[in-house]
Amino acid sequence: LTKKVEMTPWEKGHFINYQKMNENLNIVRQRLNRPLTYAEKILYSHLDDPHGQDIERGKSYLKLRPDRVACQDATAQMAILQFMSAGMPSVATPTTVHCDHLIEAQIGGEKDLERAQSINKEVYDFLSTSCAKYNIGFWKPGSGIIHQIVLENYAFPGGLMIGTDSHTPNAGGLGMVAVGVGGADAVDVMANLPWEVKAPKIIGVKLTGEMSGWTAPKDIILKVAGILTVKGGTGAIIEYHGPGTNGLSCTGMGTICNMGAEIGATTSLFPFNDRMYDYLNATKRKDIGDFARSYAAELHEDEGAEYDELIEINLSELEPHINGPFTPDLATPISQFKDAVKANKWPEELKVGLIGSCTNSSYEDMSRAASIAEDAMQHGLKAKSMFTVTPGSEQIRATIERDGQLKTLEDFGGMVLANACGPCIGQWDRRDVKKGEPNSIISSYNRNFTGRNDANPATHAFVTSPDLVVAMTLAGSLNFNPLTDTLKDKDGNDFLLKAPTGEGLPANGYDPGRDTYQAPPEDRASVSVAVSPTSDRLQILEPFDAWNGKDQMDMPILIKAQGKTTTDHISMAGPWLKYRGHLDNISNNMLIGAINEANGEANKVKNQTTGETDAVPATARDYKKKGIKWVVIGDWNYGEGSSREHAALEPRHLGGMAVIVRSFARIHETNLKKQGMLPLTFAEPADYDKIKPDDKVDLMCTELAVGKPMTMRVHPADGSKAFDIKLDHTYNEPQVEWFKNGSALNTMAKNAGQ
Ligand code: SF4
């Protein structure tokens, strides 16, 4: 274990530290004295403080030291802008950025990529220069989808990584704990703070038997999604184990882990096995495979390890599944699918079949898909529906081009899209149906929520294996079961498709294709980060002001929000995503979805200085201009939903002082603290009702201390006597410093400068 093996061929000096992991694990083992699951071993071997950390699954908050960070281009913008404001010369944890989300599918790979390069030029220029400056590996547009690139180049057994994308768990196919996080968490780890996460529960999935015929790895997760539903994995890691795992390809295991995001799981993973070794070998990382073999005893669960829940699946009996429409957990075995189509009146005609994406674009997937297409073409048939192919990476694209699968899929009628997310994330200029027209599409992707692919709420999107996508595309209908139904060949004779076949790994090795990687240069100090001052998509972040050391008197309530206020209400997505890298512009969506208690309406509040009714962001800007700090009053579980850091940055940017609520969603509460906003809760939840939207408040900020409440004095608008309310908070010592310094990043910058 003392050997030095680099984490990836692309970087020098970043080593896999099995020795340290082993030492940490031994400390935790002595403390817990019980068998551990594999996921627990990885988590506990990455603890910041293995001696002192509380460890209780589902309860404690773990402070962890991830090995790597990966960001996609949409989320990387604000993460890097924030990191820059910390004033550090380079990232403290190896990090990569991947350009994949901003490429729209329109007419085919080459042209679409060119178009994206011109539309997104300023974003790509910013990412490329900032990566160069801060020692971040940069994967250019056209390189492929983040999760595929990570599996091919960065994931390793026993490692811990975080990524600013929900399908980061894909790396569990190489035995890694890989978790999707918000930008704020990524910034912490880039800046050398530990990453905090609630100790997950562990759901075991025991696989026995062996798959055959039309059943593919995807069917395992389609089945599990049906069992656990979209909420069933929340707060848990799904740990696959059992003899059935050894028959799956590494990329197949990646597919299963990838789509674990659809059941809300923290992540999913498989134990290290020979198939992972073979994949490491094929992707030029034999040294990592050998090193992992030397640590293999800790790269699977202990005998007798206990799971919080256990599911067993016999692969010999597993049928191919199709999930959907509109939700990934509506699982239907192929034998019952025709009946379900009829019973539910789903549109029978299949308009489009789409294969590939980060979920299902391995060499094995493409080879099996091509084998079906080949079989069909030998009978004189081609795709009846529109058919698209999205390679997950340039390496996959180049390899299937060299080995012929790409040509087969094109001859079959496929349009090859860019190596990017494309239709999976709605980057699809779809023209074959009108908006609102009910229609069916089927893909090998992972997510199929309403409108996700083409923004048409009437599109019935199904997800399945690439094998079934090709078969259904061939039939042009959802009423086709390739296991039992025959097709008519060009001469009118009936025939049954052969079950798909395909190698897991290319016999002649992978072809890397075009070079799409930009390594950080030797001389980074002279690199200047490209941000145009006139850009409306990017804006350098100025550090927030430190606290002035005083109580804050006579503040207006910007809005007293009523009922559910999610991060979507605080910082809406949709068209606003374009401004993710421009804090001032995106702040024009601040709280526009929150319901004002005063009038029951969204985005209509009274400006207390003018008496006029105006939009929330405009009112906040007016206060800011006049040098007036303001507060937000909110209800229960304020800030639930996706962990968007913009929801905390925007109120801070527009001059907010505090958010005072009945209760917080924990991540949003922490995000507010990080940005120097005060998240406070009513000690008596009923006090929420005592405050009226037009009241003014004084906040005794000088009282802020660990474990002590803070006083708020309320000056009622009706002129009645002022009264005090007690507010609680969850600040610890270091977090109090965040408040005093103006933000967590200011604190890091200050400490780094000392
Ligand atoms: Fe996310 Fe789809 Fe891109 Fe995968 S292909 S990273 S699921 S948008």
PDB file of C-alpha atoms and ligand atoms in Angstrom, residues 72 100-101 145-147 165-167 258 357-359 420-422 424-425 445-447 452, ligand 1:
ATOM      1  CA  GLN A  72     -20.010  20.507 -15.715  1.00  0.00           C
ATOM      2  CA  ASP A 100     -21.180  19.160 -22.191  1.00  0.00           C
ATOM      3  CA  HIS A 101     -24.436  20.813 -21.133  1.00  0.00           C
ATOM      4  CA  ILE A 145     -20.177  14.056 -21.167  1.00  0.00           C
ATOM      5  CA  ILE A 146     -18.715  14.622 -17.707  1.00  0.00           C
ATOM      6  CA  HIS A 147     -19.617  11.212 -16.271  1.00  0.00           C
ATOM      7  CA  ASP A 165     -24.127  17.280 -11.396  1.00  0.00           C
ATOM      8  CA  SER A 166     -26.744  14.837 -10.183  1.00  0.00           C
ATOM      9  CA  HIS A 167     -25.459  11.884 -12.208  1.00  0.00           C
ATOM     10  CA  ASN A 258     -25.826   6.647 -12.887  1.00  0.00           C
ATOM     11  CA  SER A 357     -26.034   9.909 -23.215  1.00  0.00           C
ATOM     12  CA  CYS A 358     -23.967   9.636 -20.054  1.00  0.00           C
ATOM     13  CA  THR A 359     -26.149   6.726 -18.977  1.00  0.00           C
ATOM     14  CA  ALA A 420     -22.653  16.039 -25.258  1.00  0.00           C
ATOM     15  CA  CYS A 421     -25.884  16.091 -23.251  1.00  0.00           C
ATOM     16  CA  GLY A 422     -28.100  17.396 -26.073  1.00  0.00           C
ATOM     17  CA  CYS A 424     -31.172  14.631 -22.497  1.00  0.00           C
ATOM     18  CA  ILE A 425     -31.167  18.100 -20.952  1.00  0.00           C
ATOM     19  CA  TYR A 445     -31.285   8.128 -20.962  1.00  0.00           C
ATOM     20  CA  ASN A 446     -32.026   8.283 -17.255  1.00  0.00           C
ATOM     21  CA  ARG A 447     -34.565  11.050 -16.664  1.00  0.00           C
ATOM     22  CA  ARG A 452     -37.350  17.470 -20.006  1.00  0.00           C
TER      23      ARG A 452
HETATM   24 FE1  SF4 B   1     -27.115  15.009 -17.127  1.00  0.00          FE
HETATM   25 FE2  SF4 B   1     -28.201  13.983 -19.341  1.00  0.00          FE
HETATM   26 FE3  SF4 B   1     -25.891  15.245 -19.447  1.00  0.00          FE
HETATM   27 FE4  SF4 B   1     -26.093  12.893 -18.323  1.00  0.00          FE
HETATM   28  S1  SF4 B   1     -26.399  13.332 -20.479  1.00  0.00           S
HETATM   29  S2  SF4 B   1     -24.953  14.639 -17.540  1.00  0.00           S
HETATM   30  S3  SF4 B   1     -28.097  13.030 -17.363  1.00  0.00           S
HETATM   31  S4  SF4 B   1     -27.847  16.151 -18.868  1.00  0.00           S
END
